[in-house]
PDB file of C-alpha atoms and ligand atoms in Angstrom:
ATOM      1  CA  MET A 122     -13.966  29.077  -6.535  1.00  0.00           C
ATOM      2  CA  THR A 123     -15.042  25.656  -7.735  1.00  0.00           C
ATOM      3  CA  GLN A 124     -11.507  24.377  -6.984  1.00  0.00           C
ATOM      4  CA  LEU A 125     -12.339  24.297  -3.275  1.00  0.00           C
ATOM      5  CA  HIS A 126     -14.620  21.357  -4.021  1.00  0.00           C
ATOM      6  CA  ASP A 127     -12.344  19.574  -6.499  1.00  0.00           C
ATOM      7  CA  PRO A 128     -10.695  16.561  -4.793  1.00  0.00           C
ATOM      8  CA  LEU A 129      -7.858  16.807  -7.307  1.00  0.00           C
ATOM      9  CA  HIS A 130      -6.924  20.313  -6.110  1.00  0.00           C
ATOM     10  CA  PRO A 131      -6.826  19.998  -2.310  1.00  0.00           C
ATOM     11  CA  HIS A 132      -4.795  23.174  -1.713  1.00  0.00           C
ATOM     12  CA  SER A 133      -4.333  24.429   1.856  1.00  0.00           C
ATOM     13  CA  HIS A 134      -5.849  21.199   3.076  1.00  0.00           C
ATOM     14  CA  ASP A 135      -6.131  20.370   6.751  1.00  0.00           C
ATOM     15  CA  PRO A 136      -5.378  16.638   6.968  1.00  0.00           C
ATOM     16  CA  ASN A 137      -8.503  14.713   7.823  1.00  0.00           C
ATOM     17  CA  PRO A 138      -7.983  12.201  10.683  1.00  0.00           C
ATOM     18  CA  ALA A 139     -11.297  10.331  10.174  1.00  0.00           C
ATOM     19  CA  PRO A 140     -11.884   7.628   7.529  1.00  0.00           C
ATOM     20  CA  PRO A 141     -14.917   8.342   5.313  1.00  0.00           C
ATOM     21  CA  SER A 142     -16.149   4.744   5.839  1.00  0.00           C
ATOM     22  CA  GLU A 143     -15.069   1.416   7.356  1.00  0.00           C
ATOM     23  CA  ASN A 144     -14.892  -0.399   3.996  1.00  0.00           C
ATOM     24  CA  ALA A 145     -11.393  -0.351   2.467  1.00  0.00           C
ATOM     25  CA  ASP A 146     -12.399  -1.759  -0.956  1.00  0.00           C
ATOM     26  CA  PHE A 147     -11.904   0.630  -3.889  1.00  0.00           C
ATOM     27  CA  LEU A 148     -12.848   0.878  -7.549  1.00  0.00           C
ATOM     28  CA  LEU A 149     -10.386   0.686 -10.448  1.00  0.00           C
ATOM     29  CA  SER A 150     -12.026   2.343 -13.476  1.00  0.00           C
ATOM     30  CA  LEU A 151     -10.484   1.711 -16.875  1.00  0.00           C
ATOM     31  CA  PRO A 152     -10.557   3.831 -20.041  1.00  0.00           C
ATOM     32  CA  ASP A 153     -13.055   1.467 -21.710  1.00  0.00           C
ATOM     33  CA  GLY A 154     -15.591   2.133 -18.956  1.00  0.00           C
ATOM     34  CA  THR A 155     -15.157  -1.171 -17.132  1.00  0.00           C
ATOM     35  CA  VAL A 156     -14.772  -1.072 -13.354  1.00  0.00           C
ATOM     36  CA  GLN A 157     -13.033  -3.561 -11.044  1.00  0.00           C
ATOM     37  CA  THR A 158     -13.501  -3.753  -7.285  1.00  0.00           C
ATOM     38  CA  ILE A 159     -10.113  -4.156  -5.582  1.00  0.00           C
ATOM     39  CA  THR A 160      -9.972  -5.369  -1.975  1.00  0.00           C
ATOM     40  CA  PRO A 161      -7.034  -5.189   0.454  1.00  0.00           C
ATOM     41  CA  ASP A 162      -6.899  -9.019   0.353  1.00  0.00           C
ATOM     42  CA  ASN A 163      -6.652  -8.877  -3.429  1.00  0.00           C
ATOM     43  CA  LEU A 164      -3.679  -6.498  -3.100  1.00  0.00           C
ATOM     44  CA  ARG A 165      -2.051  -8.661  -0.408  1.00  0.00           C
ATOM     45  CA  GLY A 166      -2.210 -11.641  -2.785  1.00  0.00           C
ATOM     46  CA  ARG A 167      -0.017  -9.864  -5.361  1.00  0.00           C
ATOM     47  CA  PRO A 168       3.785  -9.400  -5.387  1.00  0.00           C
ATOM     48  CA  GLN A 169       4.740  -6.966  -2.599  1.00  0.00           C
ATOM     49  CA  THR A 170       7.231  -4.100  -2.532  1.00  0.00           C
ATOM     50  CA  THR A 171       8.531  -2.427   0.641  1.00  0.00           C
ATOM     51  CA  LEU A 172       9.671   1.199   0.680  1.00  0.00           C
ATOM     52  CA  ARG A 173      11.785   2.153   3.692  1.00  0.00           C
ATOM     53  CA  ASP A 174      12.369   5.684   4.955  1.00  0.00           C
ATOM     54  CA  CYS A 175       9.041   7.144   3.863  1.00  0.00           C
ATOM     55  CA  PHE A 176       7.994  10.405   5.546  1.00  0.00           C
ATOM     56  CA  ILE A 177       4.593  12.068   5.818  1.00  0.00           C
ATOM     57  CA  VAL A 178       5.182  15.806   5.815  1.00  0.00           C
ATOM     58  CA  SER A 179       2.076  17.361   7.321  1.00  0.00           C
ATOM     59  CA  THR A 180       1.422  21.003   6.537  1.00  0.00           C
ATOM     60  CA  GLY A 181       1.575  22.852   9.843  1.00  0.00           C
ATOM     61  CA  HIS A 182       1.897  19.650  11.885  1.00  0.00           C
ATOM     62  CA  GLY A 183       5.488  18.617  11.277  1.00  0.00           C
ATOM     63  CA  THR A 184       6.839  15.413   9.787  1.00  0.00           C
ATOM     64  CA  SER A 185       6.193  11.823  10.815  1.00  0.00           C
ATOM     65  CA  GLY A 186       8.341   8.851   9.941  1.00  0.00           C
ATOM     66  CA  PRO A 187      10.443   7.119   8.866  1.00  0.00           C
ATOM     67  CA  PHE A 188       7.888   4.476   7.885  1.00  0.00           C
ATOM     68  CA  ALA A 189       8.416   1.268   5.937  1.00  0.00           C
ATOM     69  CA  PHE A 190       5.293   0.901   3.787  1.00  0.00           C
ATOM     70  CA  THR A 191       4.534  -2.369   1.982  1.00  0.00           C
ATOM     71  CA  GLY A 192       2.131  -2.871  -0.889  1.00  0.00           C
ATOM     72  CA  VAL A 193       1.624  -3.333  -4.605  1.00  0.00           C
ATOM     73  CA  THR A 194       3.060  -0.904  -7.116  1.00  0.00           C
ATOM     74  CA  LEU A 195       0.373   1.094  -8.893  1.00  0.00           C
ATOM     75  CA  ALA A 196       2.123   0.241 -12.168  1.00  0.00           C
ATOM     76  CA  ASP A 197       1.700  -3.512 -11.501  1.00  0.00           C
ATOM     77  CA  LEU A 198      -1.969  -3.193 -10.564  1.00  0.00           C
ATOM     78  CA  VAL A 199      -2.877  -1.109 -13.609  1.00  0.00           C
ATOM     79  CA  GLY A 200      -0.774  -3.331 -15.874  1.00  0.00           C
ATOM     80  CA  ASP A 201      -2.734  -6.411 -14.781  1.00  0.00           C
ATOM     81  CA  TYR A 202      -6.002  -4.876 -16.029  1.00  0.00           C
ATOM     82  CA  TRP A 203      -4.983  -2.477 -18.794  1.00  0.00           C
ATOM     83  CA  ALA A 204      -2.268  -3.422 -21.318  1.00  0.00           C
ATOM     84  CA  ALA A 205      -2.781  -0.529 -23.743  1.00  0.00           C
ATOM     85  CA  ALA A 206      -1.374   2.976 -23.418  1.00  0.00           C
ATOM     86  CA  TRP A 207      -2.851   5.356 -20.836  1.00  0.00           C
ATOM     87  CA  GLU A 208      -2.171   8.930 -19.769  1.00  0.00           C
ATOM     88  CA  GLU A 209      -3.231   9.698 -16.213  1.00  0.00           C
ATOM     89  CA  ALA A 210      -4.412   8.130 -12.980  1.00  0.00           C
ATOM     90  CA  GLU A 211      -6.770  10.012 -10.676  1.00  0.00           C
ATOM     91  CA  VAL A 212      -6.578   8.617  -7.137  1.00  0.00           C
ATOM     92  CA  ILE A 213      -9.531   9.794  -5.083  1.00  0.00           C
ATOM     93  CA  SER A 214     -10.814   9.287  -1.554  1.00  0.00           C
ATOM     94  CA  ALA A 215     -14.466   9.545  -0.568  1.00  0.00           C
ATOM     95  CA  ASP A 216     -13.535  12.305   1.910  1.00  0.00           C
ATOM     96  CA  GLY A 217     -12.995  14.616  -1.071  1.00  0.00           C
ATOM     97  CA  PHE A 218      -9.206  14.387  -1.232  1.00  0.00           C
ATOM     98  CA  GLY A 219      -7.208  13.105  -4.172  1.00  0.00           C
ATOM     99  CA  THR A 220      -4.364  13.513  -6.615  1.00  0.00           C
ATOM    100  CA  ARG A 221      -3.544  13.098 -10.276  1.00  0.00           C
ATOM    101  CA  LEU A 222      -0.523  11.121 -11.487  1.00  0.00           C
ATOM    102  CA  SER A 223       0.900  10.825 -14.989  1.00  0.00           C
ATOM    103  CA  ALA A 224       1.475   7.386 -16.526  1.00  0.00           C
ATOM    104  CA  ALA A 225       5.116   8.440 -16.956  1.00  0.00           C
ATOM    105  CA  GLU A 226       5.645   8.884 -13.202  1.00  0.00           C
ATOM    106  CA  VAL A 227       3.681   5.723 -12.363  1.00  0.00           C
ATOM    107  CA  ASP A 228       5.593   3.586 -14.885  1.00  0.00           C
ATOM    108  CA  ALA A 229       9.026   5.163 -14.233  1.00  0.00           C
ATOM    109  CA  VAL A 230      11.740   2.576 -13.624  1.00  0.00           C
ATOM    110  CA  THR A 231      12.908   3.417 -10.108  1.00  0.00           C
ATOM    111  CA  SER A 232      13.869   1.754  -6.836  1.00  0.00           C
ATOM    112  CA  ARG A 233      11.121   3.880  -5.159  1.00  0.00           C
ATOM    113  CA  PRO A 234       7.937   3.256  -7.132  1.00  0.00           C
ATOM    114  CA  ILE A 235       4.471   4.617  -6.363  1.00  0.00           C
ATOM    115  CA  LEU A 236       2.735   2.164  -4.047  1.00  0.00           C
ATOM    116  CA  LEU A 237      -0.726   1.145  -2.861  1.00  0.00           C
ATOM    117  CA  ALA A 238       0.178   0.383   0.746  1.00  0.00           C
ATOM    118  CA  CYS A 239      -1.646  -2.206   2.878  1.00  0.00           C
ATOM    119  CA  ALA A 240       1.017  -2.578   5.582  1.00  0.00           C
ATOM    120  CA  VAL A 241       3.426  -0.475   7.618  1.00  0.00           C
ATOM    121  CA  ALA A 242       6.362  -1.804   9.639  1.00  0.00           C
ATOM    122  CA  GLY A 243       5.311  -5.315   8.596  1.00  0.00           C
ATOM    123  CA  GLN A 244       1.860  -4.986  10.189  1.00  0.00           C
ATOM    124  CA  PRO A 245      -1.486  -4.555   8.398  1.00  0.00           C
ATOM    125  CA  LEU A 246      -2.293  -0.876   7.928  1.00  0.00           C
ATOM    126  CA  SER A 247      -5.335   0.117   9.978  1.00  0.00           C
ATOM    127  CA  ARG A 248      -8.256   1.857   8.343  1.00  0.00           C
ATOM    128  CA  ALA A 249      -7.521   4.884  10.573  1.00  0.00           C
ATOM    129  CA  ALA A 250      -3.955   4.984   9.193  1.00  0.00           C
ATOM    130  CA  GLY A 251      -5.262   5.152   5.640  1.00  0.00           C
ATOM    131  CA  LEU A 252      -5.895   1.621   4.326  1.00  0.00           C
ATOM    132  CA  VAL A 253      -5.509   1.528   1.282  1.00  0.00           C
ATOM    133  CA  ARG A 254      -2.989   4.356   1.193  1.00  0.00           C
ATOM    134  CA  LEU A 255      -1.183   5.848  -1.810  1.00  0.00           C
ATOM    135  CA  ILE A 256       2.544   6.359  -1.245  1.00  0.00           C
ATOM    136  CA  VAL A 257       4.345   8.682  -3.677  1.00  0.00           C
ATOM    137  CA  PRO A 258       7.992   8.639  -2.507  1.00  0.00           C
ATOM    138  CA  SER A 259       9.063  11.443  -4.856  1.00  0.00           C
ATOM    139  CA  GLU A 260       6.763  13.869  -3.034  1.00  0.00           C
ATOM    140  CA  THR A 261       8.455  15.152   0.117  1.00  0.00           C
ATOM    141  CA  ASP A 262       6.864  18.549   0.746  1.00  0.00           C
ATOM    142  CA  ASP A 263       3.213  18.699   1.885  1.00  0.00           C
ATOM    143  CA  ALA A 264       1.776  15.153   1.564  1.00  0.00           C
ATOM    144  CA  LEU A 265      -0.870  16.204  -0.958  1.00  0.00           C
ATOM    145  CA  LYS A 266      -0.214  13.028  -2.984  1.00  0.00           C
ATOM    146  CA  GLN A 267      -0.208  10.658   0.020  1.00  0.00           C
ATOM    147  CA  VAL A 268      -3.905   9.824  -0.368  1.00  0.00           C
ATOM    148  CA  LYS A 269      -5.433   7.905   2.527  1.00  0.00           C
ATOM    149  CA  TRP A 270      -8.565   5.695   2.155  1.00  0.00           C
ATOM    150  CA  ILE A 271      -8.411   5.335  -1.637  1.00  0.00           C
ATOM    151  CA  GLY A 272     -11.967   5.081  -2.953  1.00  0.00           C
ATOM    152  CA  GLU A 273     -11.317   5.113  -6.683  1.00  0.00           C
ATOM    153  CA  VAL A 274      -8.380   4.843  -9.079  1.00  0.00           C
ATOM    154  CA  ARG A 275      -9.519   6.209 -12.423  1.00  0.00           C
ATOM    155  CA  ILE A 276      -7.303   5.404 -15.409  1.00  0.00           C
ATOM    156  CA  LEU A 277      -7.612   7.852 -18.310  1.00  0.00           C
ATOM    157  CA  ASN A 278      -6.242   7.493 -21.814  1.00  0.00           C
ATOM    158  CA  ALA A 279      -5.988  10.301 -24.376  1.00  0.00           C
ATOM    159  CA  GLU A 280      -9.627   9.859 -25.378  1.00  0.00           C
ATOM    160  CA  THR A 281     -11.237   9.637 -21.921  1.00  0.00           C
ATOM    161  CA  GLN A 282      -8.951  12.437 -20.711  1.00  0.00           C
ATOM    162  CA  ARG A 283     -10.346  14.719 -23.406  1.00  0.00           C
ATOM    163  CA  LEU A 284     -13.928  13.769 -22.477  1.00  0.00           C
ATOM    164  CA  ALA A 285     -13.184  14.443 -18.791  1.00  0.00           C
ATOM    165  CA  GLU A 286     -11.895  17.962 -19.412  1.00  0.00           C
ATOM    166  CA  PRO A 287     -14.293  20.712 -18.383  1.00  0.00           C
ATOM    167  CA  THR A 288     -15.882  22.568 -21.270  1.00  0.00           C
ATOM    168  CA  PRO A 289     -13.902  25.782 -21.745  1.00  0.00           C
ATOM    169  CA  PRO A 290     -15.909  28.948 -21.117  1.00  0.00           C
ATOM    170  CA  SER A 291     -17.294  30.353 -24.353  1.00  0.00           C
ATOM    171  CA  ALA A 292     -15.570  33.494 -25.563  1.00  0.00           C
ATOM    172  CA  GLY A 293     -17.282  36.873 -25.136  1.00  0.00           C
ATOM    173  CA  PRO A 294     -20.937  37.846 -25.566  1.00  0.00           C
TER     174      PRO A 294
HETATM  175  N1  MTE B 302      -8.019  10.919   2.045  1.00  0.00           N
HETATM  176  C1  MTE B 302      -7.192  11.836   2.565  1.00  0.00           C
HETATM  177  N2  MTE B 302      -5.858  11.653   2.429  1.00  0.00           N
HETATM  178  C2  MTE B 302      -5.003  12.568   2.918  1.00  0.00           C
HETATM  179  C3  MTE B 302      -5.477  13.726   3.573  1.00  0.00           C
HETATM  180  C4  MTE B 302      -6.886  13.882   3.736  1.00  0.00           C
HETATM  181  O1  MTE B 302      -7.389  14.850   4.338  1.00  0.00           O
HETATM  182  N3  MTE B 302      -7.711  12.916   3.212  1.00  0.00           N
HETATM  183  N4  MTE B 302      -4.606  14.673   4.034  1.00  0.00           N
HETATM  184  C5  MTE B 302      -3.247  14.661   3.458  1.00  0.00           C
HETATM  185  C6  MTE B 302      -2.359  15.508   4.207  1.00  0.00           C
HETATM  186  S1  MTE B 302      -2.485  17.188   3.933  1.00  0.00           S
HETATM  187  C7  MTE B 302      -1.464  14.983   5.084  1.00  0.00           C
HETATM  188  S2  MTE B 302      -0.361  15.994   5.875  1.00  0.00           S
HETATM  189  C8  MTE B 302      -1.396  13.527   5.354  1.00  0.00           C
HETATM  190  C9  MTE B 302      -1.504  13.245   6.834  1.00  0.00           C
HETATM  191  O2  MTE B 302      -1.303  11.874   7.039  1.00  0.00           O
HETATM  192  P1  MTE B 302      -1.472  11.239   8.459  1.00  0.00           P
HETATM  193  O3  MTE B 302      -2.856  11.517   8.948  1.00  0.00           O
HETATM  194  O4  MTE B 302      -1.182   9.793   8.314  1.00  0.00           O
HETATM  195  O5  MTE B 302      -0.439  11.903   9.334  1.00  0.00           O
HETATM  196  O6  MTE B 302      -2.413  12.808   4.667  1.00  0.00           O
HETATM  197  C10 MTE B 302      -2.696  13.249   3.370  1.00  0.00           C
HETATM  198  N5  MTE B 302      -3.672  12.348   2.773  1.00  0.00           N
HETATM  199 MO1   MO B 303      -0.565  18.094   4.859  1.00  0.00          MO
END
């Protein structure tokens, strides 16, 4: 089962309490192959959004919250670097955990947008608490989209998406 090692399919995942590194910088990769390094300070210098009443629903460990997370919307960050159409964002941590989001859900006009959080309850988020942490308010079941310690945000358009797809197994002998 190769899926066990695919960070984008972290099924039956035991939440990891330990950051993969101390450094909270992450990479933003764009469909044209260019890569930006984004630091927490860079995010804190951008317009901030606060989402109240966020919950982390931990499989087998109950629910924590409510939290008020503050950060930059993923839509704003991507929009500052990539003006053309795109299809998907892969948000991946170096501990092998991640999720895939469609451009439609990232760009949806909503009072509860998807956030890259750098603060909670008005205080800087600690590295142990997930800095920089993805908050997907629409997900309220098992926290599989609430990616802690973002290491890379990979933006795919129709062309790069096709290139990223695994080669389908060839038919028959
Ligand atoms: N990078 C990373 N993010 C992650 C996880 C993980 O193991 N690694 N576990 C997820 C799961 S299954 C849960 S329940 C929550 C737990 O968040 P908490 O440690 O802040 O309670 O983080 C989510 N985000
Ligand atoms: Mo979980």
